[in-house]
Tab-separated table of C-alpha atoms in Angstrom:
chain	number	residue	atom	x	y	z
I	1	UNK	CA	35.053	-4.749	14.089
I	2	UNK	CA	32.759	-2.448	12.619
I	3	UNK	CA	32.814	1.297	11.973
I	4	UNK	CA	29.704	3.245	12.831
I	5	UNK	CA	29.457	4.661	9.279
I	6	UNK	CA	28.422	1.927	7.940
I	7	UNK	CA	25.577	0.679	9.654
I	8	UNK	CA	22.380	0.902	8.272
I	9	UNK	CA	20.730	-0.020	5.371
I	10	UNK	CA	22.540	1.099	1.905
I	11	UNK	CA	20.397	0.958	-1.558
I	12	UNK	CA	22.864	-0.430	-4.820
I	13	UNK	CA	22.803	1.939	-6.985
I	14	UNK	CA	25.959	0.158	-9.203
I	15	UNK	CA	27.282	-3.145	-8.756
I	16	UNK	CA	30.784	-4.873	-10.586
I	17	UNK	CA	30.983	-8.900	-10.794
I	18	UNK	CA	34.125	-10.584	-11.646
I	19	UNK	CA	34.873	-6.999	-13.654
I	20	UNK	CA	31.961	-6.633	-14.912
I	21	UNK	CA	28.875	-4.384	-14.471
I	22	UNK	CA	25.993	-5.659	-13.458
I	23	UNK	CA	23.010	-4.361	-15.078
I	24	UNK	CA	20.908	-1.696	-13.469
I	25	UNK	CA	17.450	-4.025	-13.514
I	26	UNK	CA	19.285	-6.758	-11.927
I	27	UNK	CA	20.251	-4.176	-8.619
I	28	UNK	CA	17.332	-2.233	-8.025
I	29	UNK	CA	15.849	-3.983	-5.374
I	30	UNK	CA	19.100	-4.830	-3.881
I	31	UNK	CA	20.364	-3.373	-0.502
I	32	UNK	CA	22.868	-3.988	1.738
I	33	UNK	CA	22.847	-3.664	5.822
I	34	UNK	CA	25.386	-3.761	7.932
I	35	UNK	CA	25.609	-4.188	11.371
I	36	UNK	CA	28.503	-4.054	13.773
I	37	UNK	CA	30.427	-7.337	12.574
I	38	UNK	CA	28.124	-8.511	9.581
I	39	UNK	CA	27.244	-7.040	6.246
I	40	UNK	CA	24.239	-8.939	4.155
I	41	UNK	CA	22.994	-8.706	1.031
I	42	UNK	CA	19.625	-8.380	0.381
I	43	UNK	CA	17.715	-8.321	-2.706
I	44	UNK	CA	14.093	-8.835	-3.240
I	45	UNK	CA	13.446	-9.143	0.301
I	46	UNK	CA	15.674	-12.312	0.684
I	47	UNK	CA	19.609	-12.406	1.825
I	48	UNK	CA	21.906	-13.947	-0.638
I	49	UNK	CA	24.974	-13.697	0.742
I	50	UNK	CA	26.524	-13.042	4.512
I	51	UNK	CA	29.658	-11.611	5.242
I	52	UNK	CA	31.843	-11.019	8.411
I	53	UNK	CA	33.832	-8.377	7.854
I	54	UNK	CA	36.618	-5.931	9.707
I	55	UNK	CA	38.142	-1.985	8.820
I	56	UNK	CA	40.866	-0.468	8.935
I	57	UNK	CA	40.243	3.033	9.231
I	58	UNK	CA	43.969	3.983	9.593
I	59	UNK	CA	44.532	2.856	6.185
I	60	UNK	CA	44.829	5.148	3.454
I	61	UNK	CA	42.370	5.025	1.390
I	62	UNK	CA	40.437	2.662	4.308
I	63	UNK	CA	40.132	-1.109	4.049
I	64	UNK	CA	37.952	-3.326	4.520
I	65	UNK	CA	38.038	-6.887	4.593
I	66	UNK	CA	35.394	-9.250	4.275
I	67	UNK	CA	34.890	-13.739	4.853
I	68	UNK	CA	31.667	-14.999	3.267
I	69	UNK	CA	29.485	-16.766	5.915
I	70	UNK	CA	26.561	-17.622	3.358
I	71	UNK	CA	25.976	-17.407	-0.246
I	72	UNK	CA	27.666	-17.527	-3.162
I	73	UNK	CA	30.921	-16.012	-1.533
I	74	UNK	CA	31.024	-18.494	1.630
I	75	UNK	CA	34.428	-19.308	2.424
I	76	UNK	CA	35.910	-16.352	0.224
I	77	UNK	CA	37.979	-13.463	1.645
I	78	UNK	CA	36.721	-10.274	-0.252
I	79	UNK	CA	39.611	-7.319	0.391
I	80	UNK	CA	38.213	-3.834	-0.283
I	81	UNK	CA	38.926	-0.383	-0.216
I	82	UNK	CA	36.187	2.389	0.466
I	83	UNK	CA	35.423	6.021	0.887
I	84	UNK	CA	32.305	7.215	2.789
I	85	UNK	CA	30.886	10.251	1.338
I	86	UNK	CA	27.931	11.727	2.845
I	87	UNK	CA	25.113	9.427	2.270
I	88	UNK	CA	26.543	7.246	0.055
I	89	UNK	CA	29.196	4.495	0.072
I	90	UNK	CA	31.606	3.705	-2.814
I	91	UNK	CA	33.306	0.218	-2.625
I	92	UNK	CA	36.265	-1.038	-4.853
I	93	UNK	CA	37.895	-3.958	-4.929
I	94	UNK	CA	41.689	-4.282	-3.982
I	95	UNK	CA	43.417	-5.190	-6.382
């Protein structure tokens, strides 16, 4: 299920694919919202990828793991770890 800290509406502000960065221009007008059992990605107004996902805040640092439902990651479990600080969010993969 979802954890109330996430939902919203997040701006990118840095983005990693397959290891590498993704350049700044190409992230701008991205954003992702969550709700309380989906996370989308959004950029120039259209959503390019859907994901189910579930946390586990009792991990340490806390987990997160998501299932593409659309997009280029459909079918793919994505395993992450995150912090929430303040107003931002800071991903990583789990490696």
């Amino acid at each position: 299920m979802g954890d109330e800290r996430l939902q919203g509406t997040w701006a990118v502000v840095a983005a990693e694919m397959r290891g590498k960065a993704v350049p700044a221009e190409a992230v701008k007008d991205a954003r992702i919202v969550f709700t309380d059992k989906t996370m989308n990605t959004i950029v120039d107004g259209k959503t390019v990828s859907s994901f189910k996902y579930k946390v586990n805040a009792q991990a340490k640092p806390e987990s997160i793991d998501f299932e593409g439902t659309e997009g280029l990651f459909k079918g793919q479990a994505q395993p992450a770890i995150f912090e929430v600080s303040g107003p931002e969010i800071d991903p990583l993969p789990k490696f």
